[in-house]
């Protein structure tokens, strides 16, 4: 099937946590495929730069992902600017709490769950109330999980716990929201972002050598997978957590 105007032409997408890195790459891919996109992030200045990068079919709303008032503002803007919502990408999350689980500060642990897990559910609930899936083409949700949700990663164990919850939440939502809305997730291994640079500073070559494909992932690699899961060509795919790891886990590596 050919799409002269792009496979997502005429559709509207919301990407959270999209001022840089993976979120921005996803938004950029959606724009290239014909969609209009609302992007959100905490930092207003970085978000404004992202919107300028994305162009005329993008709008931005700055605010904290776990703030209900911010979410209300986002969906009001989408209704005003686009009049519809076809795609939600739950990318907003906070970086891991470093260190052993036995020493984990419980308030920090609660904050990770609040943003990474409850936040994903909250954005999904409001998107459904805002009409996601009411178009003839249905709706699509893609959540950002992590291979750390499948394989324990020393030092970022609680992050992995939160992402395991996101993966299971994805599967549960896929059953409840079918057939109107397809719900999938992508679970990257190490992708070249600010988080990875901080986690593996000075060890990038060593870490990349463990990947059978011979390199770390890029935000565009993740965007490619997300775009596929939102396209009509994946119309029979739901409840899946697509691992993006360059063959690492099959080779016996760890995240």
Coordinates of N, CA, C and O in Angstrom, one line a residue, residues 22-138:
X22 N 14.7 10.3 22.7 CA 13.8 9.4 22.1 C 12.4 10.0 21.8 O 11.9 9.8 20.7
X23 N 11.9 10.8 22.7 CA 10.6 11.4 22.5 C 10.6 12.4 21.3 O 9.7 12.3 20.5
X24 N 11.6 13.2 21.2 CA 11.7 14.1 20.1 C 11.9 13.3 18.7 O 11.3 13.7 17.7
X25 N 12.7 12.2 18.7 CA 12.8 11.4 17.5 C 11.5 10.8 17.1 O 11.2 10.8 15.9
X26 N 10.7 10.4 18.0 CA 9.4 9.8 17.7 C 8.5 10.9 17.1 O 7.8 10.7 16.1
X27 N 8.4 12.1 17.8 CA 7.6 13.2 17.2 C 8.1 13.6 15.8 O 7.3 13.8 14.9
X28 N 9.4 13.6 15.6 CA 9.9 14.0 14.3 C 9.5 13.0 13.2 O 9.1 13.3 12.1
X29 N 9.5 11.7 13.6 CA 9.1 10.6 12.7 C 7.6 10.8 12.4 O 7.2 10.6 11.2
X30 N 6.8 11.1 13.4 CA 5.3 11.3 13.1 C 5.1 12.4 12.2 O 4.2 12.3 11.2
X31 N 5.8 13.5 12.4 CA 5.7 14.7 11.5 C 6.0 14.3 10.0 O 5.3 14.6 9.1
X32 N 7.1 13.5 9.9 CA 7.6 13.1 8.6 C 6.5 12.2 7.9 O 6.4 12.2 6.6
X33 N 5.7 11.5 8.7 CA 4.8 10.6 8.1 C 3.4 11.2 8.0 O 2.4 10.5 7.7
X34 N 3.3 12.5 8.2 CA 2.1 13.3 7.9 C 1.2 13.6 9.1 O 0.1 14.3 8.9
X35 N 1.5 13.2 10.3 CA 0.7 13.5 11.5 C 0.9 14.9 12.0 O 2.0 15.6 11.7
X36 N 0.0 15.4 12.7 CA 0.1 16.6 13.6 C 0.5 16.1 15.0 O -0.1 15.0 15.4
X37 N 1.3 16.8 15.7 CA 1.8 16.3 17.0 C 1.8 17.3 18.1 O 2.3 18.5 17.9
X38 N 1.3 16.9 19.2 CA 1.5 17.7 20.4 C 2.6 17.0 21.3 O 2.6 15.8 21.5
X39 N 3.6 17.8 21.7 CA 4.7 17.3 22.5 C 4.6 18.0 23.8 O 4.3 19.1 24.0
X40 N 5.0 17.2 24.8 CA 5.0 17.8 26.2 C 6.4 17.5 26.8 O 7.1 16.5 26.4
X41 N 6.8 18.3 27.8 CA 8.0 18.1 28.6 C 8.0 19.0 29.7 O 7.2 20.0 29.7
X42 N 8.8 18.8 30.7 CA 8.8 19.7 31.9 C 9.5 21.0 31.6 O 9.0 22.1 32.0
X43 N 10.6 21.0 30.8 CA 11.3 22.3 30.6 C 10.7 23.1 29.4 O 10.8 22.6 28.3
X44 N 10.2 24.3 29.7 CA 9.6 25.1 28.7 C 10.6 25.5 27.6 O 10.2 25.5 26.4
X45 N 11.8 25.8 27.9 CA 12.7 26.3 26.9 C 13.1 25.2 25.9 O 13.1 25.4 24.7
X46 N 13.5 24.0 26.5 CA 13.8 22.9 25.6 C 12.6 22.5 24.8 O 12.8 22.1 23.6
X47 N 11.4 22.6 25.3 CA 10.3 22.2 24.6 C 10.0 23.2 23.4 O 9.6 22.7 22.3
X48 N 10.2 24.4 23.7 CA 10.0 25.4 22.6 C 11.0 25.2 21.5 O 10.7 25.3 20.3
X49 N 12.2 24.8 21.8 CA 13.2 24.5 20.8 C 12.8 23.2 20.0 O 12.9 23.2 18.7
X50 N 12.2 22.3 20.7 CA 11.7 21.1 20.0 C 10.6 21.4 19.0 O 10.6 20.9 17.9
X51 N 9.6 22.2 19.4 CA 8.5 22.6 18.6 C 9.0 23.3 17.3 O 8.6 23.1 16.2
X52 N 10.0 24.2 17.5 CA 10.6 24.9 16.4 C 11.3 24.0 15.4 O 11.2 24.1 14.2
X53 N 11.9 22.9 16.0 CA 12.5 21.9 15.1 C 11.5 21.1 14.4 O 11.7 20.8 13.2
X54 N 10.4 20.8 15.0 CA 9.3 20.0 14.3 C 8.5 20.7 13.3 O 8.1 20.1 12.3
X55 N 8.3 22.0 13.4 CA 7.6 22.8 12.4 C 6.2 23.0 12.6 O 5.7 22.9 13.8
X56 N 5.5 23.4 11.6 CA 4.1 24.0 11.7 C 3.1 23.0 12.2 O 2.1 23.5 12.8
X57 N 3.3 21.8 12.0 CA 2.2 20.8 12.5 C 2.5 20.3 13.9 O 1.9 19.3 14.3
X58 N 3.3 21.0 14.7 CA 3.6 20.7 16.1 C 3.2 21.8 17.0 O 3.3 23.0 16.7
X59 N 2.6 21.4 18.2 CA 2.4 22.3 19.3 C 3.0 21.7 20.5 O 3.3 20.5 20.6
X60 N 3.4 22.6 21.5 CA 4.0 22.1 22.7 C 3.3 22.6 23.9 O 2.8 23.8 23.9
X61 N 3.2 21.8 25.0 CA 2.6 22.2 26.3 C 3.6 21.8 27.3 O 3.8 20.6 27.5
X62 N 4.2 22.7 28.1 CA 5.2 22.4 29.1 C 4.5 22.2 30.4 O 3.5 22.8 30.8
X63 N 5.1 21.2 31.2 CA 4.5 20.9 32.5 C 5.0 19.5 33.0 O 5.6 18.8 32.2
X64 N 4.8 19.2 34.2 CA 5.2 18.0 34.8 C 4.2 16.9 34.4 O 3.0 17.0 34.5
X65 N 4.8 15.7 34.0 CA 4.0 14.6 33.5 C 3.0 14.1 34.6 O 2.0 13.5 34.3
X66 N 3.4 14.2 35.9 CA 2.5 13.7 36.9 C 1.6 14.7 37.5 O 1.0 14.5 38.6
X67 N 1.4 15.9 36.8 CA 0.6 16.9 37.3 C -0.8 16.9 36.6 O -0.9 17.1 35.4
X68 N -1.9 16.6 37.3 CA -3.2 16.4 36.6 C -3.6 17.7 35.9 O -4.2 17.6 34.8
X69 N -3.3 18.9 36.4 CA -3.7 20.1 35.7 C -2.9 20.2 34.4 O -3.5 20.7 33.4
X70 N -1.7 19.8 34.4 CA -0.9 19.8 33.1 C -1.6 18.9 32.1 O -1.7 19.2 30.9
X71 N -2.0 17.7 32.5 CA -2.6 16.8 31.6 C -3.9 17.4 31.0 O -4.2 17.3 29.8
X72 N -4.7 18.0 31.9 CA -5.9 18.7 31.4 C -5.6 19.7 30.4 O -6.3 19.8 29.4
X73 N -4.6 20.5 30.6 CA -4.2 21.6 29.7 C -3.8 21.0 28.3 O -4.2 21.5 27.2
X74 N -3.1 19.9 28.4 CA -2.6 19.2 27.1 C -3.8 18.8 26.3 O -3.9 19.1 25.1
X75 N -4.8 18.1 26.9 CA -5.9 17.6 26.1 C -6.8 18.7 25.7 O -7.4 18.6 24.6
X76 N -6.9 19.8 26.4 CA -7.7 20.9 25.9 C -7.0 21.5 24.7 O -7.7 21.9 23.7
X77 N -5.7 21.6 24.7 CA -5.0 22.2 23.5 C -5.2 21.3 22.3 O -5.3 21.7 21.2
X78 N -5.1 20.0 22.5 CA -5.3 19.0 21.4 C -6.7 19.2 20.8 O -6.8 19.2 19.6
X79 N -7.7 19.3 21.7 CA -9.0 19.4 21.2 C -9.2 20.7 20.4 O -9.8 20.8 19.3
X80 N -8.5 21.8 20.9 CA -8.7 23.1 20.2 C -7.9 23.1 18.9 O -8.4 23.7 17.9
X81 N -6.7 22.6 18.9 CA -5.8 22.7 17.8 C -6.1 21.7 16.7 O -6.0 21.9 15.5
X82 N -6.3 20.4 17.1 CA -6.4 19.3 16.2 C -7.9 18.8 16.0 O -8.2 18.2 15.0
X83 N -8.6 18.8 17.1 CA -10.0 18.3 17.0 C -10.1 16.8 17.0 O -11.2 16.3 16.8
X84 N -9.0 16.1 17.3 CA -9.0 14.7 17.3 C -7.8 14.2 18.0 O -6.8 14.9 18.1
X85 N -7.8 12.9 18.4 CA -6.5 12.3 18.9 C -6.5 10.8 18.4 O -7.5 10.1 18.6
X86 N -5.5 10.5 17.7 CA -5.3 9.1 17.2 C -4.3 8.3 17.8 O -4.3 7.0 17.8
X87 N -3.2 8.9 18.4 CA -2.0 8.2 18.9 C -1.6 8.8 20.2 O -1.5 10.1 20.3
X88 N -1.2 8.0 21.1 CA -0.6 8.4 22.4 C 0.7 7.6 22.5 O 0.7 6.4 22.5
X89 N 1.8 8.3 22.8 CA 3.0 7.7 23.1 C 3.4 8.2 24.5 O 3.7 9.3 24.7
X90 N 3.4 7.2 25.4 CA 3.8 7.5 26.8 C 5.3 7.3 27.0 O 5.8 6.2 27.3
X91 N 6.0 8.4 26.8 CA 7.5 8.4 26.8 C 8.0 9.0 28.1 O 9.1 8.8 28.5
X92 N 7.2 9.9 28.8 CA 7.7 10.6 29.9 C 8.1 9.6 31.0 O 7.3 8.7 31.3
X93 N 9.2 9.8 31.6 CA 9.7 9.0 32.7 C 10.8 9.7 33.4 O 11.4 10.7 32.9
X94 N 11.2 9.2 34.6 CA 12.3 9.8 35.3 C 13.5 8.8 35.3 O 13.3 7.6 35.3
X95 N 14.7 9.3 35.4 CA 15.8 8.5 35.4 C 15.9 7.6 36.7 O 15.3 7.9 37.7
X96 N 16.6 6.5 36.6 CA 16.6 5.6 37.7 C 17.2 6.2 39.0 O 17.9 7.1 38.9
X97 N 16.8 5.5 40.1 CA 17.4 5.8 41.3 C 18.6 4.8 41.4 O 18.5 3.6 41.4
X98 N 19.8 5.4 41.5 CA 21.0 4.5 41.4 C 21.3 3.9 42.8 O 21.1 4.5 43.8
X99 N 21.9 2.7 42.7 CA 22.3 2.0 43.9 C 21.5 0.8 44.2 O 20.5 0.5 43.6
X100 N 21.9 0.0 45.2 CA 21.3 -1.3 45.5 C 19.9 -1.0 46.1 O 19.6 -0.1 46.8
X101 N 19.0 -2.0 45.8 CA 17.6 -1.9 46.3 C 17.5 -1.9 47.8 O 16.6 -1.3 48.4
X102 N 18.4 -2.6 48.5 CA 18.4 -2.7 49.9 C 18.6 -1.3 50.6 O 18.2 -1.1 51.7
X103 N 19.2 -0.4 49.8 CA 19.5 1.0 50.4 C 18.5 2.0 49.8 O 18.7 3.2 50.0
X104 N 17.5 1.6 49.0 CA 16.7 2.5 48.3 C 15.9 3.4 49.2 O 15.2 2.9 50.1
X105 N 15.9 4.7 49.0 CA 15.0 5.6 49.7 C 13.6 5.4 49.2 O 13.3 5.5 48.0
X106 N 12.7 5.1 50.1 CA 11.3 4.8 49.7 C 10.5 5.9 49.1 O 9.7 5.7 48.3
X107 N 10.8 7.2 49.5 CA 10.2 8.3 48.9 C 10.6 8.4 47.4 O 9.8 8.7 46.5
X108 N 11.9 8.2 47.2 CA 12.4 8.2 45.8 C 11.7 7.1 45.0 O 11.4 7.2 43.8
X109 N 11.6 5.9 45.6 CA 10.9 4.8 44.9 C 9.5 5.1 44.6 O 9.0 4.8 43.4
X110 N 8.8 5.7 45.5 CA 7.4 6.1 45.2 C 7.3 7.1 44.0 O 6.4 7.0 43.2
X111 N 8.3 8.0 43.9 CA 8.3 9.0 42.9 C 8.5 8.3 41.5 O 7.8 8.7 40.5
X112 N 9.4 7.4 41.4 CA 9.6 6.6 40.2 C 8.3 6.0 39.7 O 7.9 6.0 38.6
X113 N 7.6 5.3 40.7 CA 6.4 4.6 40.3 C 5.3 5.6 39.9 O 4.5 5.4 39.0
X114 N 5.3 6.8 40.6 CA 4.3 7.8 40.3 C 4.4 8.3 38.9 O 3.4 8.4 38.1
X115 N 5.6 8.5 38.4 CA 5.8 9.1 37.1 C 5.8 8.0 36.0 O 5.1 8.1 35.0
X116 N 6.6 6.9 36.2 CA 6.7 5.9 35.2 C 5.6 5.0 35.0 O 5.3 4.5 33.9
X117 N 4.9 4.6 36.1 CA 3.8 3.7 36.0 C 2.4 4.3 36.1 O 1.6 4.3 35.2
X118 N 2.2 5.0 37.2 CA 0.9 5.7 37.4 C 0.7 6.8 36.4 O -0.4 7.0 35.8
X119 N 1.8 7.5 36.0 CA 1.7 8.5 35.0 C 1.3 7.9 33.6 O 0.5 8.5 32.9
X120 N 1.8 6.7 33.3 CA 1.4 6.1 32.0 C -0.1 5.7 32.0 O -0.8 6.0 31.0
X121 N -0.5 5.2 33.2 CA -2.0 4.9 33.3 C -2.8 6.2 33.2 O -3.9 6.2 32.5
X122 N -2.4 7.3 33.9 CA -3.1 8.5 33.9 C -3.3 9.1 32.5 O -4.4 9.6 32.1
X123 N -2.2 9.2 31.8 CA -2.2 9.7 30.4 C -3.2 8.9 29.6 O -3.9 9.4 28.8
X124 N -3.1 7.6 29.7 CA -4.0 6.7 29.0 C -5.4 6.9 29.3 O -6.3 7.0 28.4
X125 N -5.8 7.0 30.6 CA -7.1 7.3 31.0 C -7.7 8.5 30.4 O -8.8 8.6 29.9
X126 N -6.9 9.6 30.5 CA -7.4 10.9 29.9 C -7.5 10.9 28.4 O -8.3 11.5 27.8
X127 N -6.6 10.2 27.8 CA -6.6 10.1 26.3 C -7.9 9.4 25.9 O -8.6 9.8 24.9
X128 N -8.3 8.3 26.6 CA -9.5 7.6 26.3 C -10.7 8.5 26.5 O -11.6 8.6 25.6
X129 N -10.7 9.2 27.6 CA -11.8 10.2 27.8 C -11.8 11.3 26.8 O -12.9 11.8 26.5
X130 N -10.7 11.6 26.2 CA -10.6 12.7 25.2 C -11.0 12.2 23.8 O -10.9 13.0 22.9
X131 N -11.3 10.9 23.7 CA -11.8 10.4 22.4 C -10.8 9.6 21.6 O -11.0 9.3 20.4
X132 N -9.7 9.2 22.2 CA -8.7 8.3 21.5 C -9.5 7.0 21.1 O -10.1 6.4 21.9
X133 N -9.3 6.7 19.8 CA -10.0 5.5 19.3 C -11.3 5.7 18.7 O -11.9 4.7 18.2
X134 N -11.9 6.9 18.7 CA -13.2 7.2 18.2 C -13.2 7.4 16.7 O -14.3 7.4 16.1
X135 N -12.0 7.6 16.1 CA -12.0 7.7 14.6 C -12.1 6.4 13.9 O -12.0 5.3 14.6
X136 N -12.5 6.4 12.7 CA -12.7 5.2 11.9 C -11.5 4.3 11.9 O -11.6 3.1 11.9
X137 N -10.3 4.9 11.9 CA -9.1 4.1 11.9 C -8.7 3.6 13.3 O -7.7 2.8 13.4
X138 N -9.5 3.9 14.3 CA -9.1 3.4 15.6 C -8.0 4.2 16.2 O -7.6 5.3 15.7

